[in-house]
Short mmCIF file of N, CA and C in Angstrom, two decimals:
data_model
loop_
_atom_site.label_atom_id
_atom_site.label_comp_id
_atom_site.label_asym_id
_atom_site.label_seq_id
_atom_site.Cartn_x
_atom_site.Cartn_y
_atom_site.Cartn_z
N MET A 13 -5.56 5.07 0.09
CA MET A 13 -6.04 3.75 0.44
C MET A 13 -5.58 3.43 1.86
N THR A 14 -6.49 2.95 2.67
CA THR A 14 -6.12 2.58 4.04
C THR A 14 -5.28 1.31 4.02
N ASP A 15 -4.56 1.06 5.11
CA ASP A 15 -3.75 -0.15 5.17
C ASP A 15 -4.59 -1.42 5.02
N PRO A 16 -5.76 -1.55 5.69
CA PRO A 16 -6.56 -2.75 5.47
C PRO A 16 -7.01 -2.91 4.01
N ALA A 17 -7.38 -1.81 3.37
CA ALA A 17 -7.79 -1.88 1.96
C ALA A 17 -6.60 -2.24 1.08
N ARG A 18 -5.45 -1.68 1.39
CA ARG A 18 -4.23 -2.00 0.64
C ARG A 18 -3.87 -3.48 0.79
N LEU A 19 -4.00 -4.00 2.00
CA LEU A 19 -3.73 -5.41 2.25
C LEU A 19 -4.70 -6.29 1.47
N ALA A 20 -5.98 -5.95 1.50
CA ALA A 20 -6.99 -6.73 0.78
C ALA A 20 -6.73 -6.69 -0.72
N HIS A 21 -6.37 -5.53 -1.23
CA HIS A 21 -6.07 -5.41 -2.67
C HIS A 21 -4.88 -6.29 -3.04
N ALA A 22 -3.82 -6.21 -2.27
CA ALA A 22 -2.63 -7.02 -2.53
C ALA A 22 -2.95 -8.50 -2.41
N GLY A 23 -3.72 -8.86 -1.39
CA GLY A 23 -4.09 -10.26 -1.19
C GLY A 23 -4.86 -10.83 -2.36
N ARG A 24 -5.81 -10.05 -2.87
CA ARG A 24 -6.59 -10.52 -4.02
C ARG A 24 -5.73 -10.65 -5.27
N LEU A 25 -4.84 -9.68 -5.48
CA LEU A 25 -3.96 -9.75 -6.65
C LEU A 25 -3.05 -10.98 -6.59
N LEU A 26 -2.52 -11.24 -5.42
CA LEU A 26 -1.56 -12.34 -5.26
C LEU A 26 -2.22 -13.71 -5.19
N LEU A 27 -3.38 -13.79 -4.52
CA LEU A 27 -3.91 -15.10 -4.16
C LEU A 27 -5.37 -15.33 -4.54
N GLY A 28 -6.00 -14.37 -5.16
CA GLY A 28 -7.39 -14.54 -5.59
C GLY A 28 -8.39 -14.12 -4.52
N ASP A 29 -9.66 -14.38 -4.81
CA ASP A 29 -10.73 -13.91 -3.93
C ASP A 29 -10.70 -14.52 -2.53
N GLU A 30 -10.26 -15.74 -2.42
CA GLU A 30 -10.16 -16.41 -1.11
C GLU A 30 -8.73 -16.31 -0.61
N TRP A 31 -8.25 -15.11 -0.39
CA TRP A 31 -6.83 -14.84 -0.15
C TRP A 31 -6.40 -14.88 1.31
N GLN A 32 -7.29 -14.71 2.25
CA GLN A 32 -6.88 -14.51 3.64
C GLN A 32 -6.18 -15.74 4.23
N ARG A 33 -6.74 -16.90 4.09
CA ARG A 33 -6.12 -18.11 4.64
C ARG A 33 -4.80 -18.43 3.92
N PRO A 34 -4.75 -18.38 2.56
CA PRO A 34 -3.47 -18.62 1.90
C PRO A 34 -2.39 -17.60 2.29
N LEU A 35 -2.79 -16.36 2.50
CA LEU A 35 -1.81 -15.36 2.93
C LEU A 35 -1.29 -15.70 4.32
N ALA A 36 -2.17 -16.08 5.21
CA ALA A 36 -1.75 -16.45 6.56
C ALA A 36 -0.76 -17.62 6.50
N ARG A 37 -1.05 -18.60 5.64
CA ARG A 37 -0.12 -19.74 5.49
C ARG A 37 1.23 -19.26 4.97
N ALA A 38 1.21 -18.38 3.96
CA ALA A 38 2.45 -17.87 3.38
C ALA A 38 3.27 -17.09 4.40
N LEU A 39 2.58 -16.37 5.28
CA LEU A 39 3.26 -15.57 6.31
C LEU A 39 3.53 -16.38 7.58
N GLU A 40 3.02 -17.62 7.60
CA GLU A 40 3.18 -18.50 8.75
C GLU A 40 2.62 -17.89 10.03
N ILE A 41 1.37 -17.41 9.90
CA ILE A 41 0.65 -16.83 11.03
C ILE A 41 -0.76 -17.40 11.06
N ASP A 42 -1.48 -17.14 12.12
CA ASP A 42 -2.87 -17.56 12.27
C ASP A 42 -3.76 -16.71 11.36
N ASP A 43 -4.66 -17.36 10.63
CA ASP A 43 -5.50 -16.61 9.70
C ASP A 43 -6.45 -15.65 10.42
N ARG A 44 -6.72 -15.89 11.70
CA ARG A 44 -7.56 -14.94 12.45
C ARG A 44 -6.89 -13.58 12.56
N LEU A 45 -5.56 -13.58 12.61
CA LEU A 45 -4.83 -12.32 12.68
C LEU A 45 -5.01 -11.52 11.39
N VAL A 46 -4.96 -12.20 10.26
CA VAL A 46 -5.19 -11.51 8.97
C VAL A 46 -6.59 -10.90 8.96
N ARG A 47 -7.58 -11.64 9.42
CA ARG A 47 -8.95 -11.10 9.45
C ARG A 47 -9.04 -9.88 10.37
N ARG A 48 -8.31 -9.91 11.47
CA ARG A 48 -8.32 -8.75 12.38
C ARG A 48 -7.66 -7.54 11.73
N TRP A 49 -6.60 -7.77 10.97
CA TRP A 49 -5.95 -6.66 10.25
C TRP A 49 -6.93 -6.04 9.26
N VAL A 50 -7.62 -6.89 8.50
CA VAL A 50 -8.55 -6.39 7.48
C VAL A 50 -9.72 -5.64 8.12
N ALA A 51 -10.17 -6.12 9.25
CA ALA A 51 -11.29 -5.47 9.95
C ALA A 51 -10.86 -4.19 10.66
N GLY A 52 -9.56 -3.93 10.71
CA GLY A 52 -9.07 -2.75 11.42
C GLY A 52 -9.00 -2.93 12.92
N GLU A 53 -9.14 -4.18 13.38
CA GLU A 53 -9.09 -4.45 14.81
C GLU A 53 -7.67 -4.46 15.36
N ARG A 54 -6.71 -4.76 14.50
CA ARG A 54 -5.30 -4.78 14.88
C ARG A 54 -4.51 -4.07 13.80
N PRO A 55 -3.48 -3.32 14.18
CA PRO A 55 -2.65 -2.67 13.15
C PRO A 55 -1.85 -3.71 12.38
N ILE A 56 -1.61 -3.42 11.12
CA ILE A 56 -0.80 -4.31 10.28
C ILE A 56 0.66 -4.01 10.56
N PRO A 57 1.43 -4.99 11.01
CA PRO A 57 2.84 -4.74 11.34
C PRO A 57 3.65 -4.33 10.11
N ASP A 58 4.68 -3.55 10.34
CA ASP A 58 5.52 -3.06 9.25
C ASP A 58 6.17 -4.19 8.46
N TRP A 59 6.43 -5.33 9.06
CA TRP A 59 7.12 -6.42 8.37
C TRP A 59 6.26 -7.06 7.29
N VAL A 60 4.94 -6.82 7.34
CA VAL A 60 4.04 -7.45 6.37
C VAL A 60 4.29 -6.92 4.96
N TRP A 61 4.54 -5.63 4.81
CA TRP A 61 4.68 -5.03 3.48
C TRP A 61 5.88 -5.59 2.71
N PRO A 62 7.06 -5.69 3.32
CA PRO A 62 8.16 -6.33 2.58
C PRO A 62 7.87 -7.80 2.26
N ALA A 63 7.17 -8.49 3.14
CA ALA A 63 6.82 -9.89 2.87
C ALA A 63 5.89 -9.98 1.67
N LEU A 64 4.95 -9.05 1.56
CA LEU A 64 4.06 -9.03 0.40
C LEU A 64 4.84 -8.73 -0.88
N GLY A 65 5.82 -7.85 -0.77
CA GLY A 65 6.67 -7.56 -1.93
C GLY A 65 7.42 -8.80 -2.38
N MET A 66 7.92 -9.58 -1.43
CA MET A 66 8.62 -10.81 -1.76
C MET A 66 7.67 -11.80 -2.45
N LEU A 67 6.46 -11.94 -1.91
CA LEU A 67 5.48 -12.83 -2.53
C LEU A 67 5.14 -12.36 -3.94
N ALA A 68 5.03 -11.05 -4.13
CA ALA A 68 4.73 -10.52 -5.46
C ALA A 68 5.87 -10.82 -6.44
N ARG A 69 7.10 -10.65 -6.00
CA ARG A 69 8.24 -10.95 -6.87
C ARG A 69 8.28 -12.43 -7.24
N GLU A 70 7.98 -13.30 -6.27
CA GLU A 70 7.94 -14.74 -6.55
C GLU A 70 6.84 -15.08 -7.56
N ARG A 71 5.69 -14.47 -7.38
CA ARG A 71 4.57 -14.74 -8.30
C ARG A 71 4.89 -14.21 -9.69
N LEU A 72 5.52 -13.05 -9.76
CA LEU A 72 5.90 -12.48 -11.05
C LEU A 72 6.92 -13.37 -11.76
N ALA A 73 7.89 -13.90 -11.03
CA ALA A 73 8.88 -14.80 -11.62
C ALA A 73 8.19 -16.05 -12.17
N GLY A 74 7.24 -16.59 -11.43
CA GLY A 74 6.50 -17.75 -11.90
C GLY A 74 5.69 -17.43 -13.15
N ALA A 75 5.08 -16.26 -13.17
CA ALA A 75 4.28 -15.86 -14.33
C ALA A 75 5.18 -15.67 -15.55
N ARG A 76 6.37 -15.13 -15.36
CA ARG A 76 7.31 -14.97 -16.48
C ARG A 76 7.75 -16.33 -17.02
N HIS A 77 7.98 -17.27 -16.12
CA HIS A 77 8.35 -18.62 -16.53
C HIS A 77 7.23 -19.25 -17.34
N ASP A 78 6.00 -19.13 -16.86
CA ASP A 78 4.84 -19.68 -17.56
C ASP A 78 4.66 -19.01 -18.93
N LEU A 79 4.88 -17.70 -18.98
CA LEU A 79 4.74 -16.98 -20.25
C LEU A 79 5.77 -17.48 -21.26
N ALA A 80 6.99 -17.69 -20.82
CA ALA A 80 8.03 -18.21 -21.72
C ALA A 80 7.65 -19.58 -22.24
N ALA A 81 7.12 -20.43 -21.37
CA ALA A 81 6.69 -21.77 -21.79
C ALA A 81 5.55 -21.67 -22.80
N LEU A 82 4.61 -20.76 -22.58
CA LEU A 82 3.51 -20.59 -23.52
C LEU A 82 4.01 -20.07 -24.87
N GLU A 83 4.99 -19.17 -24.84
CA GLU A 83 5.55 -18.65 -26.09
C GLU A 83 6.25 -19.76 -26.86
N ARG A 84 6.97 -20.64 -26.17
CA ARG A 84 7.62 -21.78 -26.85
C ARG A 84 6.57 -22.71 -27.45
N LEU A 85 5.53 -22.98 -26.70
CA LEU A 85 4.47 -23.85 -27.19
C LEU A 85 3.81 -23.25 -28.43
N ALA A 86 3.52 -21.97 -28.39
CA ALA A 86 2.88 -21.31 -29.53
C ALA A 86 3.79 -21.34 -30.75
N ALA A 87 5.09 -21.20 -30.55
CA ALA A 87 6.03 -21.20 -31.66
C ALA A 87 6.16 -22.59 -32.29
N GLU A 88 5.91 -23.64 -31.51
CA GLU A 88 6.03 -25.01 -32.00
C GLU A 88 4.84 -25.44 -32.85
N THR A 89 3.72 -24.75 -32.71
CA THR A 89 2.51 -25.19 -33.41
C THR A 89 2.25 -24.38 -34.65
#
């Protein structure tokens, strides 16, 4: 998988189909830069991958919290 394809895949997993602008906000960068990365016009900097990992860990923690809440709710009914 190319870096732009890898970025797009990660973006969709983390933020849904309209991922480019939310990712830019999360990374505190201009969304035009994200579009240039995806288009292959600019290389994706090395710092982006660890930042995506951090975002994934945060999302996973939130999903685990939500799952626990759903399990409690199901047990109460």
